[in-house]
Short mmCIF file of C-alpha atoms in Angstrom, two decimals:
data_model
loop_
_atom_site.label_atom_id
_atom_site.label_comp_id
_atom_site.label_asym_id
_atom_site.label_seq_id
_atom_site.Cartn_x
_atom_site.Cartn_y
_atom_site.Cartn_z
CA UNK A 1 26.29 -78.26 -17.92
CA UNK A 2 24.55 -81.83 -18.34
CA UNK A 3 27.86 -83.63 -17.45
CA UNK A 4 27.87 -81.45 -14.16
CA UNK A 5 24.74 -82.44 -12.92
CA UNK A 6 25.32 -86.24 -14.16
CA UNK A 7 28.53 -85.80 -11.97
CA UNK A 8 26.52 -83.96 -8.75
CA UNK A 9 23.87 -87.29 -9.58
CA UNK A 10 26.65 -89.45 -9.52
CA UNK A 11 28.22 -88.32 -6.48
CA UNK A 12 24.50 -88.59 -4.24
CA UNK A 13 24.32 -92.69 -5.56
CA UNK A 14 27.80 -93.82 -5.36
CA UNK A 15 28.84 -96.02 -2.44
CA UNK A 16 31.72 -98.04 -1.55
CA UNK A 17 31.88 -99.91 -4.70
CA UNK A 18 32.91 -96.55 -6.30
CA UNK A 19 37.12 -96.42 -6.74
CA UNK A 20 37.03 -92.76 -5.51
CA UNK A 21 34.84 -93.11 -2.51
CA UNK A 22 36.52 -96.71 -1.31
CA UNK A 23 39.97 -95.17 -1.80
CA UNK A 24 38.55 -92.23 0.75
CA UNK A 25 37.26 -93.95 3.13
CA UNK A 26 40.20 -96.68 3.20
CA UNK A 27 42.48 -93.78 4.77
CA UNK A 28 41.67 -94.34 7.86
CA UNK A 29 44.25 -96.93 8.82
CA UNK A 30 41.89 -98.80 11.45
CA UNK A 31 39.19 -99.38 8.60
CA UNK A 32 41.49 -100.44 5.50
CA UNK A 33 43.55 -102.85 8.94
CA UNK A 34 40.01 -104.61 9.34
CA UNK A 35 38.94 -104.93 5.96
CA UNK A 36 42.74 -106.56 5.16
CA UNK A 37 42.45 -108.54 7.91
CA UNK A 38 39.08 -110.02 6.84
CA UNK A 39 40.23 -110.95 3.61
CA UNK A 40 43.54 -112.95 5.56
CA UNK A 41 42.64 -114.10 8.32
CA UNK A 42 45.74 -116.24 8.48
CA UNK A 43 47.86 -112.83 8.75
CA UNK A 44 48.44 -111.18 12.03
CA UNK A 45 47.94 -107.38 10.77
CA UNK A 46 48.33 -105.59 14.23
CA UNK A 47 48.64 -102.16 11.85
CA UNK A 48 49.19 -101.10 8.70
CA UNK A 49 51.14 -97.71 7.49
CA UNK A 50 49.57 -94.41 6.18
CA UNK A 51 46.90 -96.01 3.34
CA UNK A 52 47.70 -94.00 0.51
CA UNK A 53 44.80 -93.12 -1.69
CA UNK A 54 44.68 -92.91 -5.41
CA UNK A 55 48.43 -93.60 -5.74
CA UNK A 56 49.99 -92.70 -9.01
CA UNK A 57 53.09 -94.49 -9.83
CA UNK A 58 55.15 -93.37 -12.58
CA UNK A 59 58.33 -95.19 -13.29
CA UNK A 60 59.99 -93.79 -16.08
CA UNK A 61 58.82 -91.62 -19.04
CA UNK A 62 58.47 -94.74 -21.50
CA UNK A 63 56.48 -96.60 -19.12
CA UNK A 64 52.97 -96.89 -18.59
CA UNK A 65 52.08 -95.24 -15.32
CA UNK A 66 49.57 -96.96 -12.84
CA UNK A 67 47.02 -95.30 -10.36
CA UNK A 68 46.29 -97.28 -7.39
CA UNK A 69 42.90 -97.25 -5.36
CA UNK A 70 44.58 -98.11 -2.26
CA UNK A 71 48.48 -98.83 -1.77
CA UNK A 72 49.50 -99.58 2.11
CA UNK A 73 52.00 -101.14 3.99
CA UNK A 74 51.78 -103.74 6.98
CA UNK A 75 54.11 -103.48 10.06
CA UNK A 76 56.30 -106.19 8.56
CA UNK A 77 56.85 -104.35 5.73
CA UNK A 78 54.42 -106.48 3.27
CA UNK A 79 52.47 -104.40 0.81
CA UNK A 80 48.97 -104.55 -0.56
CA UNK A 81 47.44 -103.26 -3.77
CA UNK A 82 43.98 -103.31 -3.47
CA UNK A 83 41.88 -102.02 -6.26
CA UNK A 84 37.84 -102.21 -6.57
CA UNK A 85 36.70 -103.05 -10.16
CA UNK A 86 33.03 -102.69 -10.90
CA UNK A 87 33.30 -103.97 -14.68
CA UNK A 88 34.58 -106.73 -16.16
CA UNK A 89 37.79 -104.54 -18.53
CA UNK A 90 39.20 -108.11 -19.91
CA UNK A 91 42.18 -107.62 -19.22
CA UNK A 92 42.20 -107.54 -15.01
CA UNK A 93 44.75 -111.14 -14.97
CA UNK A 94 47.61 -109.60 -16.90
CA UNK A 95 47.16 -105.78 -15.16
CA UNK A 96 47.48 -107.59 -12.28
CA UNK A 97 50.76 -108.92 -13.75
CA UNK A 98 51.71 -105.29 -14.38
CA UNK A 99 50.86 -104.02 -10.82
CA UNK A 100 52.47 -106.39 -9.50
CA UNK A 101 55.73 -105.48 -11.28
CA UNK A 102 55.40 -102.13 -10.65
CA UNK A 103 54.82 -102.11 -7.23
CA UNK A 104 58.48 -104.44 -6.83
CA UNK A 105 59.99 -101.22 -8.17
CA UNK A 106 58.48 -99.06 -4.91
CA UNK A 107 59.77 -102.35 -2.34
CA UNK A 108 63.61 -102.80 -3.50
CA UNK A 109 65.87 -99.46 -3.68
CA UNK A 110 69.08 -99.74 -5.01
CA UNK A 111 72.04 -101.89 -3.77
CA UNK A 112 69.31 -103.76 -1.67
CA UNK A 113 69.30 -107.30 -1.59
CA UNK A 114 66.52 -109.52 -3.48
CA UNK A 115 66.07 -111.48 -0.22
CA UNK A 116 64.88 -108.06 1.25
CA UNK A 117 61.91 -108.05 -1.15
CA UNK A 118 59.03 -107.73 1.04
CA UNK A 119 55.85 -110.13 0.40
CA UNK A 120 52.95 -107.99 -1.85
CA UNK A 121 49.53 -108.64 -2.29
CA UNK A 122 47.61 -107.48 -5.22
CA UNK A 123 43.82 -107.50 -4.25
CA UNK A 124 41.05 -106.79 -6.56
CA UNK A 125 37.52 -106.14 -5.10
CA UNK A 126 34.92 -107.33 -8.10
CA UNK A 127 31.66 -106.41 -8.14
CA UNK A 128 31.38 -109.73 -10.54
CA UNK A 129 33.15 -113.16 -10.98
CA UNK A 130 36.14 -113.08 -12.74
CA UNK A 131 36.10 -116.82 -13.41
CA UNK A 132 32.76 -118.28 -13.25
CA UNK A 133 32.90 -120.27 -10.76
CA UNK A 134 30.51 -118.99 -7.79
CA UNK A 135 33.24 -118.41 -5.47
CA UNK A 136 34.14 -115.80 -3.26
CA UNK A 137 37.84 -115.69 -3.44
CA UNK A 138 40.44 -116.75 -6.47
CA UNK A 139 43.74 -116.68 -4.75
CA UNK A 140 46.81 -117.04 -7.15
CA UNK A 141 50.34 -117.92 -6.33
CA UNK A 142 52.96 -119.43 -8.75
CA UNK A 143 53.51 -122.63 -8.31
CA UNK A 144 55.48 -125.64 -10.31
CA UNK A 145 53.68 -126.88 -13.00
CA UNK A 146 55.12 -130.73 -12.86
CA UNK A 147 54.36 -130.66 -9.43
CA UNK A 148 51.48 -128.35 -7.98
CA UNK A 149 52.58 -129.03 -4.16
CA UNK A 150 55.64 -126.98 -5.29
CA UNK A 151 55.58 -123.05 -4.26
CA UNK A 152 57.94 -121.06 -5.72
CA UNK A 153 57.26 -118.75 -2.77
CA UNK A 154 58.17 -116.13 -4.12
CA UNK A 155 55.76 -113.65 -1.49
CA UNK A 156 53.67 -112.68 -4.58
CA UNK A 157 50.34 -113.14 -4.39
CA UNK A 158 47.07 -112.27 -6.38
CA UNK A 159 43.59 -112.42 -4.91
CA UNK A 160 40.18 -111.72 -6.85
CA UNK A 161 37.57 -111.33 -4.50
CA UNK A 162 33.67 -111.90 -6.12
CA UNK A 163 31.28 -109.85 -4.31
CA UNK A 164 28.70 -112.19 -6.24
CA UNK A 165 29.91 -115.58 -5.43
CA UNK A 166 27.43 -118.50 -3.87
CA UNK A 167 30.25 -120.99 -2.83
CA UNK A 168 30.37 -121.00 0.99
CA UNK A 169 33.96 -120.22 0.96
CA UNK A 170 34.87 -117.27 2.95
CA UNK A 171 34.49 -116.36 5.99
CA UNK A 172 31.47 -114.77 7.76
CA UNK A 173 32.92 -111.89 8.23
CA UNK A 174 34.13 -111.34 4.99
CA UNK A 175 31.38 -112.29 3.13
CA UNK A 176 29.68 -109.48 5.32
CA UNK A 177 32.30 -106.90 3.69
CA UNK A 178 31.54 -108.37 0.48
CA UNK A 179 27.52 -107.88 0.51
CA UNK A 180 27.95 -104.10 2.10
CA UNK A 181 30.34 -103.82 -1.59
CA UNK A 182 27.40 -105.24 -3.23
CA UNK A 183 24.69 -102.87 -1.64
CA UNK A 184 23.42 -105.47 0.66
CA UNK A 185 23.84 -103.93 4.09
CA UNK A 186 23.74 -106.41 7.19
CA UNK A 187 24.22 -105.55 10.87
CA UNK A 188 27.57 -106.09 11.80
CA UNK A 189 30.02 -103.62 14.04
CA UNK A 190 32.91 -103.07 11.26
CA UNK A 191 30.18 -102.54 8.66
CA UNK A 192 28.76 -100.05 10.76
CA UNK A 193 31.43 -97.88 10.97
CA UNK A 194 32.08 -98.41 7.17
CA UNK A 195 28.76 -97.59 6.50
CA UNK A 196 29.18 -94.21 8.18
CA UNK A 197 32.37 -93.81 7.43
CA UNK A 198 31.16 -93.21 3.31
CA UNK A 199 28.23 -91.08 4.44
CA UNK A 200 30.50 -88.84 6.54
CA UNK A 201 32.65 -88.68 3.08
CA UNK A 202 30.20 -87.76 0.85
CA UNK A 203 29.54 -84.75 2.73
CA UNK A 204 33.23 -83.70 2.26
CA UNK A 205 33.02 -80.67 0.01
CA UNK A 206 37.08 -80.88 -0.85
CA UNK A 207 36.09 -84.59 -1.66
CA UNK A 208 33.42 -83.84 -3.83
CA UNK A 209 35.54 -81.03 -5.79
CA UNK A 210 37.95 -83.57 -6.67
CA UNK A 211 35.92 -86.25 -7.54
CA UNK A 212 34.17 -83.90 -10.12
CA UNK A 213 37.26 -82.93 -11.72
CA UNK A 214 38.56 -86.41 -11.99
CA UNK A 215 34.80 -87.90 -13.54
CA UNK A 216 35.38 -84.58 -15.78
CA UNK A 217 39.12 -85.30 -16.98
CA UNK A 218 38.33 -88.53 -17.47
CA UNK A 219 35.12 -87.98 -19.19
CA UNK A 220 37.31 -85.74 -21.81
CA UNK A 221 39.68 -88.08 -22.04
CA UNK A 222 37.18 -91.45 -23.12
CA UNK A 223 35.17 -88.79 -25.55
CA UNK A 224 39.09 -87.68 -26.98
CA UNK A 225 39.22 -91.56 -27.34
CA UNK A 226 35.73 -91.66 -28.98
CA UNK A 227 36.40 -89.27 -31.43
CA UNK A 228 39.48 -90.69 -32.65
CA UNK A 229 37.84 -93.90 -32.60
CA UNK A 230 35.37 -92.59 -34.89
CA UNK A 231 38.04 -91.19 -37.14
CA UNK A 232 39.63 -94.01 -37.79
CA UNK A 233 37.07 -96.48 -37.66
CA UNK A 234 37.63 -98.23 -34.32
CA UNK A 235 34.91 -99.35 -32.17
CA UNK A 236 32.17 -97.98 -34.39
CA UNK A 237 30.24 -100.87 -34.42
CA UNK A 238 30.50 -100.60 -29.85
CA UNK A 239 29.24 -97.22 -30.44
CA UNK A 240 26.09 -98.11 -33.05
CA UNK A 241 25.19 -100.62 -30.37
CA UNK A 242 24.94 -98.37 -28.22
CA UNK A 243 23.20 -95.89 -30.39
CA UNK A 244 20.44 -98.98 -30.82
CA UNK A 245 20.25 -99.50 -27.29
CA UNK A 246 19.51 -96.23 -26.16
CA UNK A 247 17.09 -96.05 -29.15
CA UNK A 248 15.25 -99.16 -27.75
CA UNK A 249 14.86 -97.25 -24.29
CA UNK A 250 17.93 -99.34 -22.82
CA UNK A 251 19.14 -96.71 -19.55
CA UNK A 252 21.12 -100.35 -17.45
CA UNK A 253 24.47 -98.90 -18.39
CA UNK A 254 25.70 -102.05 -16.64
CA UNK A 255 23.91 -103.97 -19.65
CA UNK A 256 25.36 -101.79 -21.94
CA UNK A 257 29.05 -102.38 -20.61
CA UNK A 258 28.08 -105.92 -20.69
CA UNK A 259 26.82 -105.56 -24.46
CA UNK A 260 29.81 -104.07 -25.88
CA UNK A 261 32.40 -104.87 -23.49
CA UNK A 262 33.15 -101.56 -22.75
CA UNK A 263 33.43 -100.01 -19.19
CA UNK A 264 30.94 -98.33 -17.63
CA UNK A 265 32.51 -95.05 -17.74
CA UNK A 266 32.92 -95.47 -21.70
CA UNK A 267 29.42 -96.39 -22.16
CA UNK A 268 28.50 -92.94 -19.94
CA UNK A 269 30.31 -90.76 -22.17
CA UNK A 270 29.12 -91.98 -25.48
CA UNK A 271 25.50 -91.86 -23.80
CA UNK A 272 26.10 -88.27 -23.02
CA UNK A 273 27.40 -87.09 -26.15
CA UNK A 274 24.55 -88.81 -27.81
CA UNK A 275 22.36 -86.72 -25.82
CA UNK A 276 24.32 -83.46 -26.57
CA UNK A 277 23.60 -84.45 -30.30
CA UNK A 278 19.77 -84.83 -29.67
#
């Protein structure tokens, strides 16, 4: 019962910077076209195909599966990942590596050419910087390493976007995009229409279902985690942290993430079932 109403709480305060909610609202094609089109502004994105929500890629029963905030395709066939990431996980450089793989598989069926391989863009919205450097944008591409003008050009390309970055580096209209991520809301038309666009969502009742049962099979699957963590020793020392924290009167679960380096959902569950215990 108290992980319901944590979830009903969590569901009333989440905004854009939430994977659920952003993967919602980025269905409608017009909305995700803008908000790709503000992080290239070099690419002429006259429309994009069907934004897929939540996309769960499987591709064979030995591999690890992926689950996508947003997976779309431009007109010209290019395709973007984009996830939003609102804790640091330490290991977002190599799963881009993996998403990026995996994502190759869904562009190239079989008998196809490798010069048919469409470009792909693996985006990841941070709600914190990466690389700690104050910018806005990390853009990645491979290049040769005796000779950086070299491209391999290749059409892969990575982009970490820092919703917290002080460089003046991006455009005006992205950094716009970037502060509504952050909570700071400024007057602008396309954040408008975002910025009803999530209010109209949270009032979907199907939405909300779903989003329940997710935090919930999730939530069982992190305390599964816990448990055998506990049995076998690993991570105790994350979880007596914690334990001291919340002792101390510590609620910032972001400074407990932060702490133990741990995600936010992690630190939830092991605050809960501390609770339960009480």
């Amino acid at each position: 019962m108290k992980n319901i109403k944590n979830i009903e709480k969590s569901w009333e305060n989440i905004g854009i910077s939430n994977d659920f909610l952003f993967g919602k609202v980025m269905q409608d094609p017009e909305l995700c076209r803008e908000m790709l089109q503000r992080i290239f502004p070099d690419l002429e994105i006259d429309h994009i195909e069907y934004p897929e929500p939540q996309k769960s890629i499987n591709p064979d029963l030995d591999a690890k599966g992926i689950r996508l905030d947003i997976y779309v395709r431009g007109s010209d066939g290019a395709a973007y990942v984009v996830e939003m990431q609102m804790a640091d996980t330490k290991e977002l450089p190599k799963r881009s590596r993996y998403y990026q793989s995996i994502t190759d598989l869904q562009l190239l069926d079989k008998g196809i050419h490798y010069k048919k391989l469409a470009p792909v863009y693996t985006i990841f919205i941070c709600l914190f910087d990466l690389y700690g450097q104050g910018r806005h944008i990390y853009t990645f591409k491979h290049t040769c390493q005796e000779d950086k003008q070299i491209l391999m050009d290749d059409g892969a390309s990575t982009i970490f976007l820092n919703a917290e970055g002080t460089m003046d580096d991006i455009s005006v209209e992205l950094k716009l995009f970037l502060d509504y991520v952050a909570g700071k809301k400024a007057e602008d038309p396309y954040i408008d229409k975002l910025d009803e666009a999530v209010k109209k969502a949270k009032l979907n009742r199907k939405w909300r279902r779903e989003y329940m049962t997710l935090y919930m099979r999730d939530l069982e699957n992190i305390e599964q985690g816990i448990e055998q963590g506990i049995e076998q020793g690993i991570g105790q020392e994350k979880i007596e942290t914690i334990r001291r924290m919340l002792k101390m009167g510590i609620s910032d679960l972001d400074m407990m993430a932060q702490a133990t380096d741990l995600s936010v959902d992690e630190v939830t569950a092991i605050r809960d079932k501390e609770y339960a215990g009480s």
